[in-house]
PDB file of C-alpha atoms in Angstrom:
ATOM      1  CA  MET A  17      25.370 -19.164  -0.293  1.00 89.00           C
ATOM      2  CA  ALA A  18      23.045 -18.332   2.565  1.00 93.00           C
ATOM      3  CA  THR A  19      19.324 -18.780   2.044  1.00 95.00           C
ATOM      4  CA  PRO A  20      17.438 -15.477   2.437  1.00 96.00           C
ATOM      5  CA  ILE A  21      14.731 -15.092   5.049  1.00 96.00           C
ATOM      6  CA  THR A  22      11.457 -14.475   3.235  1.00 97.00           C
ATOM      7  CA  ALA A  23       7.785 -14.117   4.095  1.00 98.00           C
ATOM      8  CA  ARG A  24       4.904 -16.243   2.814  1.00 97.00           C
ATOM      9  CA  PHE A  25       1.704 -14.860   1.249  1.00 98.00           C
ATOM     10  CA  GLY A  26      -0.307 -15.169   4.477  1.00 97.00           C
ATOM     11  CA  LYS A  27       2.246 -13.097   6.381  1.00 98.00           C
ATOM     12  CA  PHE A  28       1.574 -10.080   4.143  1.00 98.00           C
ATOM     13  CA  ARG A  29      -1.577  -8.629   5.653  1.00 98.00           C
ATOM     14  CA  VAL A  30      -3.774  -5.708   4.575  1.00 98.00           C
ATOM     15  CA  LEU A  31      -6.002  -4.782   7.510  1.00 97.00           C
ATOM     16  CA  LEU A  32      -8.816  -2.236   7.688  1.00 97.00           C
ATOM     17  CA  GLY A  33      -9.598  -0.472  10.957  1.00 95.00           C
ATOM     18  CA  SER A  34     -12.901   0.171  12.631  1.00 87.00           C
ATOM     19  CA  GLY A  35     -13.981   3.788  12.600  1.00 69.00           C
ATOM     20  CA  SER A  36     -15.252   4.245  16.157  1.00 73.00           C
ATOM     21  CA  GLY A  37     -13.569   4.011  19.549  1.00 82.00           C
ATOM     22  CA  PRO A  38     -10.180   2.331  19.765  1.00 91.00           C
ATOM     23  CA  ILE A  39      -9.174   1.155  16.296  1.00 93.00           C
ATOM     24  CA  VAL A  40      -9.534  -2.583  15.820  1.00 94.00           C
ATOM     25  CA  TYR A  41      -7.871  -3.913  12.661  1.00 96.00           C
ATOM     26  CA  ALA A  42      -9.041  -6.942  10.701  1.00 95.00           C
ATOM     27  CA  ALA A  43      -8.040  -8.395   7.331  1.00 96.00           C
ATOM     28  CA  PRO A  44     -11.020  -8.791   5.001  1.00 96.00           C
ATOM     29  CA  CYS A  45     -11.098 -12.319   3.568  1.00 96.00           C
ATOM     30  CA  GLY A  46     -10.691 -13.110  -0.102  1.00 96.00           C
ATOM     31  CA  PHE A  47      -7.433 -11.667  -1.451  1.00 97.00           C
ATOM     32  CA  THR A  48      -5.424 -13.957  -3.696  1.00 97.00           C
ATOM     33  CA  SER A  49      -2.976 -11.179  -4.592  1.00 98.00           C
ATOM     34  CA  LYS A  50      -2.077  -7.939  -2.854  1.00 98.00           C
ATOM     35  CA  SER A  51       0.551  -5.229  -3.132  1.00 98.00           C
ATOM     36  CA  LEU A  52       1.813  -2.088  -1.431  1.00 98.00           C
ATOM     37  CA  THR A  53       3.359   0.609  -3.620  1.00 98.00           C
ATOM     38  CA  LEU A  54       5.411   3.416  -2.072  1.00 98.00           C
ATOM     39  CA  GLY A  55       6.106   6.374  -4.351  1.00 98.00           C
ATOM     40  CA  LYS A  56       7.678   9.818  -4.534  1.00 97.00           C
ATOM     41  CA  SER A  57       6.980  12.768  -6.786  1.00 97.00           C
ATOM     42  CA  LEU A  58      10.262  14.440  -7.695  1.00 98.00           C
ATOM     43  CA  SER A  59      11.183  17.832  -9.112  1.00 98.00           C
ATOM     44  CA  GLU A  60      14.303  18.268 -11.214  1.00 97.00           C
ATOM     45  CA  VAL A  61      16.783  21.126 -11.276  1.00 97.00           C
ATOM     46  CA  SER A  62      19.717  21.551 -13.669  1.00 97.00           C
ATOM     47  CA  ILE A  63      23.028  22.001 -11.860  1.00 97.00           C
ATOM     48  CA  PRO A  64      25.902  23.361 -13.971  1.00 96.00           C
ATOM     49  CA  ASP A  65      29.575  22.709 -13.349  1.00 96.00           C
ATOM     50  CA  CYS A  66      30.905  26.112 -12.239  1.00 96.00           C
ATOM     51  CA  ASP A  67      34.539  25.189 -12.961  1.00 96.00           C
ATOM     52  CA  GLU A  68      33.901  23.691 -16.427  1.00 96.00           C
ATOM     53  CA  GLU A  69      31.040  25.477 -18.150  1.00 93.00           C
ATOM     54  CA  ASP A  70      31.110  23.111 -21.143  1.00 96.00           C
ATOM     55  CA  ALA A  71      30.741  20.034 -18.955  1.00 97.00           C
ATOM     56  CA  PRO A  72      27.372  18.294 -19.102  1.00 97.00           C
ATOM     57  CA  ILE A  73      24.815  19.655 -16.691  1.00 96.00           C
ATOM     58  CA  VAL A  74      23.768  17.176 -14.030  1.00 97.00           C
ATOM     59  CA  LEU A  75      20.246  16.855 -12.712  1.00 97.00           C
ATOM     60  CA  GLY A  76      19.473  17.256  -9.038  1.00 97.00           C
ATOM     61  CA  ARG A  77      16.212  15.890  -7.725  1.00 98.00           C
ATOM     62  CA  ASP A  78      14.149  16.944  -4.731  1.00 98.00           C
ATOM     63  CA  VAL A  79      11.171  15.180  -3.185  1.00 98.00           C
ATOM     64  CA  GLU A  80       7.937  17.121  -3.668  1.00 97.00           C
ATOM     65  CA  SER A  81       5.530  14.581  -2.201  1.00 97.00           C
ATOM     66  CA  ILE A  82       5.206  10.977  -1.107  1.00 97.00           C
ATOM     67  CA  THR A  83       2.325   8.609  -1.681  1.00 98.00           C
ATOM     68  CA  SER A  84       1.356   5.023  -1.096  1.00 98.00           C
ATOM     69  CA  SER A  85      -1.232   2.723  -2.538  1.00 98.00           C
ATOM     70  CA  VAL A  86      -2.568  -0.744  -1.941  1.00 98.00           C
ATOM     71  CA  ALA A  87      -4.015  -3.001  -4.612  1.00 98.00           C
ATOM     72  CA  GLY A  88      -5.618  -6.380  -4.100  1.00 98.00           C
ATOM     73  CA  GLU A  89      -7.572  -8.955  -6.039  1.00 98.00           C
ATOM     74  CA  GLY A  90      -9.370 -12.130  -5.186  1.00 98.00           C
ATOM     75  CA  VAL A  91     -12.757 -13.637  -4.585  1.00 98.00           C
ATOM     76  CA  LEU A  92     -15.618 -11.687  -3.075  1.00 97.00           C
ATOM     77  CA  ALA A  93     -16.122 -13.308   0.328  1.00 97.00           C
ATOM     78  CA  ALA A  94     -19.583 -12.822   1.864  1.00 96.00           C
ATOM     79  CA  ALA A  95     -18.012 -11.980   5.240  1.00 95.00           C
ATOM     80  CA  SER A  96     -16.125  -9.050   3.668  1.00 95.00           C
ATOM     81  CA  VAL A  97     -18.805  -7.462   1.454  1.00 95.00           C
ATOM     82  CA  SER A  98     -20.053  -4.961   4.064  1.00 94.00           C
ATOM     83  CA  THR A  99     -16.517  -4.062   5.137  1.00 94.00           C
ATOM     84  CA  TRP A 100     -15.441  -3.147   1.597  1.00 96.00           C
ATOM     85  CA  LEU A 101     -18.686  -1.389   0.648  1.00 96.00           C
ATOM     86  CA  ASP A 102     -18.803   0.634   3.883  1.00 94.00           C
ATOM     87  CA  ALA A 103     -15.171   1.730   3.410  1.00 95.00           C
ATOM     88  CA  TYR A 104     -15.816   2.670  -0.222  1.00 96.00           C
ATOM     89  CA  GLU A 105     -19.028   4.589   0.538  1.00 96.00           C
ATOM     90  CA  SER A 106     -17.347   6.613   3.291  1.00 94.00           C
ATOM     91  CA  THR A 107     -16.298  10.137   2.343  1.00 95.00           C
ATOM     92  CA  GLU A 108     -13.664   9.881   5.085  1.00 94.00           C
ATOM     93  CA  SER A 109     -10.482   7.864   4.750  1.00 96.00           C
ATOM     94  CA  VAL A 110     -10.303   4.633   6.723  1.00 96.00           C
ATOM     95  CA  PRO A 111      -7.582   3.428   9.100  1.00 97.00           C
ATOM     96  CA  VAL A 112      -5.302   0.898   7.431  1.00 97.00           C
ATOM     97  CA  LYS A 113      -2.473  -1.301   8.642  1.00 98.00           C
ATOM     98  CA  ILE A 114      -0.174  -3.245   6.338  1.00 98.00           C
ATOM     99  CA  GLU A 115       2.097  -5.876   7.880  1.00 98.00           C
ATOM    100  CA  ILE A 116       4.800  -8.133   6.512  1.00 98.00           C
ATOM    101  CA  GLU A 117       5.854 -10.687   9.080  1.00 98.00           C
ATOM    102  CA  PHE A 118       9.197 -12.485   8.820  1.00 98.00           C
ATOM    103  CA  SER A 119      10.581 -15.071  11.242  1.00 97.00           C
ATOM    104  CA  THR A 120      12.998 -12.349  12.408  1.00 97.00           C
ATOM    105  CA  GLY A 121      10.442  -9.556  12.920  1.00 98.00           C
ATOM    106  CA  THR A 122       7.680  -7.511  11.336  1.00 98.00           C
ATOM    107  CA  VAL A 123       7.530  -4.317   9.300  1.00 98.00           C
ATOM    108  CA  THR A 124       4.257  -2.418   9.722  1.00 98.00           C
ATOM    109  CA  TRP A 125       2.794   0.651   8.029  1.00 98.00           C
ATOM    110  CA  THR A 126      -0.208   2.438   9.584  1.00 97.00           C
ATOM    111  CA  GLY A 127      -2.207   5.403   8.361  1.00 97.00           C
ATOM    112  CA  ASN A 128      -5.372   6.322   6.532  1.00 97.00           C
ATOM    113  CA  MET A 129      -6.427   5.482   2.992  1.00 98.00           C
ATOM    114  CA  HIS A 130      -9.356   6.104   0.692  1.00 98.00           C
ATOM    115  CA  ILE A 131     -10.882   3.211  -1.196  1.00 97.00           C
ATOM    116  CA  GLU A 132     -10.319   4.628  -4.673  1.00 98.00           C
ATOM    117  CA  SER A 133     -12.083   1.874  -6.534  1.00 98.00           C
ATOM    118  CA  LEU A 134     -13.850  -1.447  -6.073  1.00 97.00           C
ATOM    119  CA  GLU A 135     -14.397  -3.626  -9.094  1.00 98.00           C
ATOM    120  CA  LEU A 136     -16.732  -6.602  -8.799  1.00 97.00           C
ATOM    121  CA  GLY A 137     -16.822  -9.113 -11.616  1.00 98.00           C
ATOM    122  CA  ALA A 138     -17.630 -12.654 -12.616  1.00 97.00           C
ATOM    123  CA  GLU A 139     -17.243 -14.949 -15.591  1.00 96.00           C
ATOM    124  CA  GLN A 140     -19.406 -17.869 -16.612  1.00 97.00           C
ATOM    125  CA  GLY A 141     -18.393 -20.924 -14.622  1.00 97.00           C
ATOM    126  CA  GLY A 142     -16.422 -18.888 -12.093  1.00 97.00           C
ATOM    127  CA  ARG A 143     -16.858 -17.034  -8.837  1.00 97.00           C
ATOM    128  CA  VAL A 144     -17.551 -13.380  -8.143  1.00 98.00           C
ATOM    129  CA  THR A 145     -14.247 -11.527  -7.870  1.00 98.00           C
ATOM    130  CA  LEU A 146     -13.132  -8.316  -6.229  1.00 97.00           C
ATOM    131  CA  SER A 147     -10.422  -5.852  -7.242  1.00 98.00           C
ATOM    132  CA  VAL A 148      -9.548  -3.077  -4.772  1.00 98.00           C
ATOM    133  CA  SER A 149      -7.430   0.068  -5.145  1.00 98.00           C
ATOM    134  CA  MET A 150      -6.630   2.213  -2.100  1.00 98.00           C
ATOM    135  CA  GLN A 151      -4.749   5.538  -2.005  1.00 98.00           C
ATOM    136  CA  SER A 152      -3.045   7.129   0.998  1.00 98.00           C
ATOM    137  CA  ASP A 153      -4.541  10.092   2.821  1.00 98.00           C
ATOM    138  CA  GLY A 154      -1.480  11.491   4.559  1.00 97.00           C
ATOM    139  CA  ALA A 155       1.675   9.623   5.492  1.00 96.00           C
ATOM    140  CA  LEU A 156       1.913   5.945   6.325  1.00 97.00           C
ATOM    141  CA  LEU A 157       4.087   5.527   9.402  1.00 98.00           C
ATOM    142  CA  ARG A 158       6.499   2.607   9.363  1.00 98.00           C
ATOM    143  CA  THR A 159       7.566   0.630  12.421  1.00 98.00           C
ATOM    144  CA  ASP A 160       9.973  -2.306  12.443  1.00 97.00           C
ATOM    145  CA  THR A 161      10.408  -4.995  15.085  1.00 96.00           C
ATOM    146  CA  PHE A 162      13.624  -6.632  13.853  1.00 91.00           C
TER     147      PHE A 162
END
C-alpha cells in the first residue's frame, strides 16, 4: 500500500487581504482549527420513464447556486485583533485567499468574503478565544499548481 501525500495543519492557510492598492495577503495568528466548506444549492425535477409509465420516477438535480464558507477557532492573538475587527466592521467584503500546500503542489482559492460573525470568549483559568465565520461574496476561484 502506498502512503498518501497529505498536508499538515500549518500548510492550510486562511489569509485576509489588504483593502487598498495591490492586495497583500496575510494569515491572522491564532487559529487552532480552521475549515473551508464548499456547497451547492440544488433544485430537483421529477423525470418519468417515457417507455414504462409505471416505473419509478427518477430525480434530476440542477445547480441553482454555489457558496463557500470558512470557519476558524483559536486564541485571540493581540497582533490579529485589529485585522479581524476591521474586516468584521466593514460593510464591504474582504479579499480572502485559502491555500492548502502539499509537497507536490498547492491548491488555492481566492475571492471575497464577508465576516459573518466573530465570537470572543473566555473561561476562568483560560485564554481569550476567537471563533470566526466567513461567507463568500461571489465565486471563489480555484487554481492548482500540481
